[in-house]
Amino acid sequence: MLGDAQVLKKKNKNKNKNNNNNNNNNNRRFSDEQIKSLESLFKMENKLEPRKKLEMARELGLHPRQVAIWFQNRRARWKSKQVEQDYTTLKADYDSLSDRFESLKNEKHALLQQLRNLCNQLKEPHEGSKLDLESGSENGDTNLELNSSRPLEQDMAIYSDEDDLRKHKQKQELDENIMEMEEAQEIVKLGPMTVSPMGFGTWAWGNQLLWGYQESMDTELQQIFNLAIDNGINLFDTADSYGTGKLNGQSEKLLGRFIGAFEESSGQAKIRDNVVIATKFAAYPWRLTPNQFVNACRSSLDRLQIEQIGIAQLHWSTANYAPLQERALWDGLVAMYEKGLVRAVGVSNYGPKQLIKIHDYLKARGVPLSSAQVQFSLLSMGEDQMEIKNVCDSLGIRVISYSPLGLGMLTGKYTSSNLPRGPRGKSIPQVAINWCICKGTIPIPGVKSVKQAEENLGALGWKLRGNELDELEYGASQSSGKMIQNVFQTRWYDISFK
């Protein structure tokens, strides 16, 4: 009997509990009419004042808190949908702008290449295109002396005065365009050529001893080359000594291979005409005659798979230890230039005294000295470096700054208190490279990964302001880290040879 009573009590308890749950559910549930009224009101005003909530609750037979919670949830769903719609619209706009940007970038690169081609063609003198007023023209009417440039049609020998004037005007317009692009840091002049304001150094390409090169890296190195070309970089620095052991000359071989692969994959058959290779020739002790340097140049041309080297550079001077060999180096440059194997000549690791000497020596033989490579960065602003820069500026020689990142010392190891960050949140490497550009040099940071290449490309398209340059140079002067001068660079003292 007692057990039946307990069972009955338990059943009644469960029944009451279910009734309470049903009542609660009924209290929370909205009828279709209530929802319709709430939705209609939400369309007119999605946020209600307390008084309005009370009126709405009485009108619909609901508790005010029920109305408040319904509006809160409905507003959250509405905002979520709005955010989703806004995102979709912004994403579509972004994709459209991205496509437009890529299109404009490709158009810009194509125009730059056309401009470089035109500039190079117009810079070459054409026989018979000079009109001398004193001697008079054929009909005696001309009183001007015009130096027009080589036309595109090579088979034409005689041009009318109108053609000469037109080409002279085109050259003037082209020079003005080049000046504008130089000011915008899109191209710079390097001897008879126009190049990107920054090049890529390839010391690590083939060097196992110092940079851990492996042939498995070649795929990524090709990607680096392609990325550089796609972003307007057309200057690549190398050397016939880059590469260790059996890989000697590997850097030049890789560049030659990469140029061919890019032409094949992109369909741009003339890309090698726009790429400027600056290679350096080692002053090996067995290279004692100009002809040996000519042979070295021909070997580099074979490895690079090109017909003409952009800049042939002496890798270092022997004035410090073998001054009598120096004359062979200089005559080697003259021979390369006179044979048409190179478009321009330059030097590397020359001090200010020796730089002036070779400039004067080459000038006397009709060979302009176009470039001088020197270790130049925020951490190597020594007296020699600044004196070299001043000498180059006075002689019209372009400084190519190697190790602009201080062999990695300026890749992030210094805090912003030592080397302040640049404008627009640029990284320390980007600031360091841009500083070199602002100083009128062409930096050639080394690259061996796509990540490094992308980082370096961020140094282009903007310019440090005057106060930022001052702040950087002050920070660098206070830094304890300094670059050691290259042991191959000639010193201040005067070395003569006969």
Short mmCIF file of N, CA and C in Angstrom, two decimals, residues 5-71:
data_model
loop_
_atom_site.label_atom_id
_atom_site.label_comp_id
_atom_site.label_asym_id
_atom_site.label_seq_id
_atom_site.Cartn_x
_atom_site.Cartn_y
_atom_site.Cartn_z
N ALA A 5 1.35 4.33 -3.02
CA ALA A 5 1.24 5.76 -2.73
C ALA A 5 2.45 6.52 -3.24
N GLN A 6 3.64 5.89 -3.09
CA GLN A 6 4.87 6.55 -3.55
C GLN A 6 4.89 6.68 -5.07
N VAL A 7 4.43 5.63 -5.76
CA VAL A 7 4.38 5.66 -7.22
C VAL A 7 3.44 6.74 -7.71
N LEU A 8 2.25 6.82 -7.04
CA LEU A 8 1.25 7.82 -7.42
C LEU A 8 1.78 9.24 -7.20
N LYS A 9 2.51 9.40 -6.09
CA LYS A 9 3.07 10.73 -5.79
C LYS A 9 4.09 11.14 -6.85
N LYS A 10 4.91 10.19 -7.27
CA LYS A 10 5.92 10.46 -8.28
C LYS A 10 5.30 10.84 -9.61
N LYS A 11 4.20 10.14 -9.99
CA LYS A 11 3.52 10.45 -11.24
C LYS A 11 2.95 11.86 -11.22
N ASN A 12 2.32 12.24 -10.08
CA ASN A 12 1.75 13.59 -9.96
C ASN A 12 2.84 14.67 -10.07
N LYS A 13 4.01 14.35 -9.50
CA LYS A 13 5.12 15.32 -9.54
C LYS A 13 5.60 15.54 -10.97
N ASN A 14 5.73 14.42 -11.73
CA ASN A 14 6.16 14.53 -13.13
C ASN A 14 5.15 15.27 -13.96
N LYS A 15 3.84 15.03 -13.66
CA LYS A 15 2.78 15.69 -14.40
C LYS A 15 2.80 17.18 -14.18
N ASN A 16 3.03 17.58 -12.93
CA ASN A 16 3.11 19.01 -12.62
C ASN A 16 4.30 19.67 -13.31
N LYS A 17 5.41 18.91 -13.34
CA LYS A 17 6.61 19.45 -13.98
C LYS A 17 6.39 19.67 -15.47
N ASN A 18 5.73 18.71 -16.13
CA ASN A 18 5.45 18.84 -17.56
C ASN A 18 4.51 20.00 -17.83
N ASN A 19 3.51 20.16 -16.91
CA ASN A 19 2.58 21.29 -17.07
C ASN A 19 3.30 22.62 -16.98
N ASN A 20 4.26 22.69 -16.03
CA ASN A 20 5.03 23.94 -15.86
C ASN A 20 5.86 24.24 -17.10
N ASN A 21 6.49 23.16 -17.68
CA ASN A 21 7.29 23.35 -18.89
C ASN A 21 6.44 23.82 -20.05
N ASN A 22 5.21 23.22 -20.16
CA ASN A 22 4.31 23.62 -21.24
C ASN A 22 3.89 25.07 -21.08
N ASN A 23 3.65 25.46 -19.83
CA ASN A 23 3.24 26.85 -19.57
C ASN A 23 4.37 27.81 -19.94
N ASN A 24 5.62 27.42 -19.56
CA ASN A 24 6.77 28.28 -19.89
C ASN A 24 6.95 28.41 -21.39
N ASN A 25 6.79 27.25 -22.08
CA ASN A 25 6.91 27.30 -23.54
C ASN A 25 5.85 28.18 -24.16
N ASN A 26 4.64 28.08 -23.63
CA ASN A 26 3.55 28.90 -24.14
C ASN A 26 3.82 30.37 -23.92
N ASN A 27 4.45 30.65 -22.72
CA ASN A 27 4.73 32.05 -22.41
C ASN A 27 5.79 32.62 -23.35
N ARG A 28 6.75 31.76 -23.79
CA ARG A 28 7.82 32.26 -24.65
C ARG A 28 7.44 32.24 -26.11
N ARG A 29 6.48 31.49 -26.49
CA ARG A 29 6.13 31.34 -27.89
C ARG A 29 5.34 32.55 -28.37
N PHE A 30 5.66 33.00 -29.64
CA PHE A 30 4.93 34.11 -30.25
C PHE A 30 3.99 33.55 -31.31
N SER A 31 2.82 34.13 -31.37
CA SER A 31 1.88 33.72 -32.42
C SER A 31 2.31 34.33 -33.76
N ASP A 32 1.74 33.83 -34.83
CA ASP A 32 2.08 34.35 -36.15
C ASP A 32 1.71 35.83 -36.28
N GLU A 33 0.56 36.19 -35.68
CA GLU A 33 0.13 37.59 -35.73
C GLU A 33 1.09 38.49 -34.96
N GLN A 34 1.57 38.00 -33.81
CA GLN A 34 2.52 38.79 -33.02
C GLN A 34 3.84 39.01 -33.78
N ILE A 35 4.32 37.93 -34.38
CA ILE A 35 5.57 38.03 -35.14
C ILE A 35 5.41 38.98 -36.33
N LYS A 36 4.27 38.89 -37.00
CA LYS A 36 4.01 39.77 -38.13
C LYS A 36 4.01 41.23 -37.70
N SER A 37 3.39 41.51 -36.56
CA SER A 37 3.35 42.88 -36.04
C SER A 37 4.74 43.36 -35.64
N LEU A 38 5.50 42.47 -34.99
CA LEU A 38 6.85 42.84 -34.58
C LEU A 38 7.76 43.10 -35.79
N GLU A 39 7.63 42.25 -36.82
CA GLU A 39 8.43 42.43 -38.03
C GLU A 39 8.08 43.74 -38.72
N SER A 40 6.80 44.06 -38.77
CA SER A 40 6.36 45.30 -39.40
C SER A 40 6.92 46.50 -38.68
N LEU A 41 6.89 46.44 -37.34
CA LEU A 41 7.44 47.54 -36.55
C LEU A 41 8.96 47.64 -36.70
N PHE A 42 9.62 46.48 -36.80
CA PHE A 42 11.09 46.46 -36.93
C PHE A 42 11.54 47.12 -38.22
N LYS A 43 10.75 46.95 -39.28
CA LYS A 43 11.10 47.57 -40.56
C LYS A 43 11.07 49.09 -40.47
N MET A 44 10.19 49.60 -39.62
CA MET A 44 10.08 51.06 -39.48
C MET A 44 11.13 51.60 -38.53
N GLU A 45 11.39 50.92 -37.44
CA GLU A 45 12.39 51.34 -36.48
C GLU A 45 12.95 50.11 -35.77
N ASN A 46 14.27 49.86 -35.99
CA ASN A 46 14.85 48.63 -35.46
C ASN A 46 15.36 48.77 -34.03
N LYS A 47 15.15 49.93 -33.42
CA LYS A 47 15.51 50.10 -32.02
C LYS A 47 14.42 50.91 -31.32
N LEU A 48 13.76 50.30 -30.30
CA LEU A 48 12.61 50.92 -29.64
C LEU A 48 13.00 51.59 -28.34
N GLU A 49 12.33 52.68 -28.07
CA GLU A 49 12.47 53.32 -26.76
C GLU A 49 11.67 52.53 -25.74
N PRO A 50 12.01 52.64 -24.44
CA PRO A 50 11.29 51.89 -23.40
C PRO A 50 9.77 52.11 -23.44
N ARG A 51 9.33 53.35 -23.66
CA ARG A 51 7.89 53.63 -23.70
C ARG A 51 7.23 52.89 -24.85
N LYS A 52 7.90 52.85 -25.98
CA LYS A 52 7.36 52.17 -27.16
C LYS A 52 7.26 50.67 -26.93
N LYS A 53 8.25 50.13 -26.20
CA LYS A 53 8.21 48.70 -25.89
C LYS A 53 7.00 48.35 -25.03
N LEU A 54 6.73 49.19 -24.04
CA LEU A 54 5.56 48.96 -23.16
C LEU A 54 4.28 48.98 -23.97
N GLU A 55 4.12 49.97 -24.83
CA GLU A 55 2.91 50.08 -25.64
C GLU A 55 2.75 48.86 -26.54
N MET A 56 3.88 48.43 -27.14
CA MET A 56 3.83 47.28 -28.04
C MET A 56 3.48 46.00 -27.29
N ALA A 57 4.05 45.88 -26.08
CA ALA A 57 3.77 44.68 -25.27
C ALA A 57 2.30 44.61 -24.89
N ARG A 58 1.70 45.75 -24.45
CA ARG A 58 0.27 45.76 -24.09
C ARG A 58 -0.59 45.45 -25.30
N GLU A 59 -0.21 46.04 -26.45
CA GLU A 59 -1.01 45.85 -27.66
C GLU A 59 -1.01 44.40 -28.12
N LEU A 60 0.11 43.70 -27.93
CA LEU A 60 0.22 42.32 -28.40
C LEU A 60 -0.01 41.30 -27.30
N GLY A 61 -0.22 41.78 -26.09
CA GLY A 61 -0.45 40.86 -24.97
C GLY A 61 0.81 40.13 -24.55
N LEU A 62 1.93 40.82 -24.62
CA LEU A 62 3.21 40.22 -24.26
C LEU A 62 3.84 40.96 -23.09
N HIS A 63 4.83 40.30 -22.49
CA HIS A 63 5.60 40.97 -21.45
C HIS A 63 6.60 41.91 -22.11
N PRO A 64 6.86 43.09 -21.57
CA PRO A 64 7.82 44.02 -22.19
C PRO A 64 9.19 43.41 -22.43
N ARG A 65 9.61 42.51 -21.50
CA ARG A 65 10.92 41.90 -21.69
C ARG A 65 10.93 40.99 -22.91
N GLN A 66 9.78 40.35 -23.20
CA GLN A 66 9.71 39.51 -24.39
C GLN A 66 9.92 40.35 -25.66
N VAL A 67 9.31 41.52 -25.69
CA VAL A 67 9.46 42.41 -26.84
C VAL A 67 10.92 42.87 -26.97
N ALA A 68 11.52 43.22 -25.81
CA ALA A 68 12.91 43.70 -25.82
C ALA A 68 13.85 42.61 -26.33
N ILE A 69 13.68 41.38 -25.86
CA ILE A 69 14.56 40.28 -26.28
C ILE A 69 14.36 39.97 -27.75
N TRP A 70 13.08 39.98 -28.20
CA TRP A 70 12.83 39.70 -29.63
C TRP A 70 13.53 40.73 -30.51
N PHE A 71 13.43 42.02 -30.14
CA PHE A 71 14.08 43.08 -30.93
C PHE A 71 15.60 42.95 -30.88
#
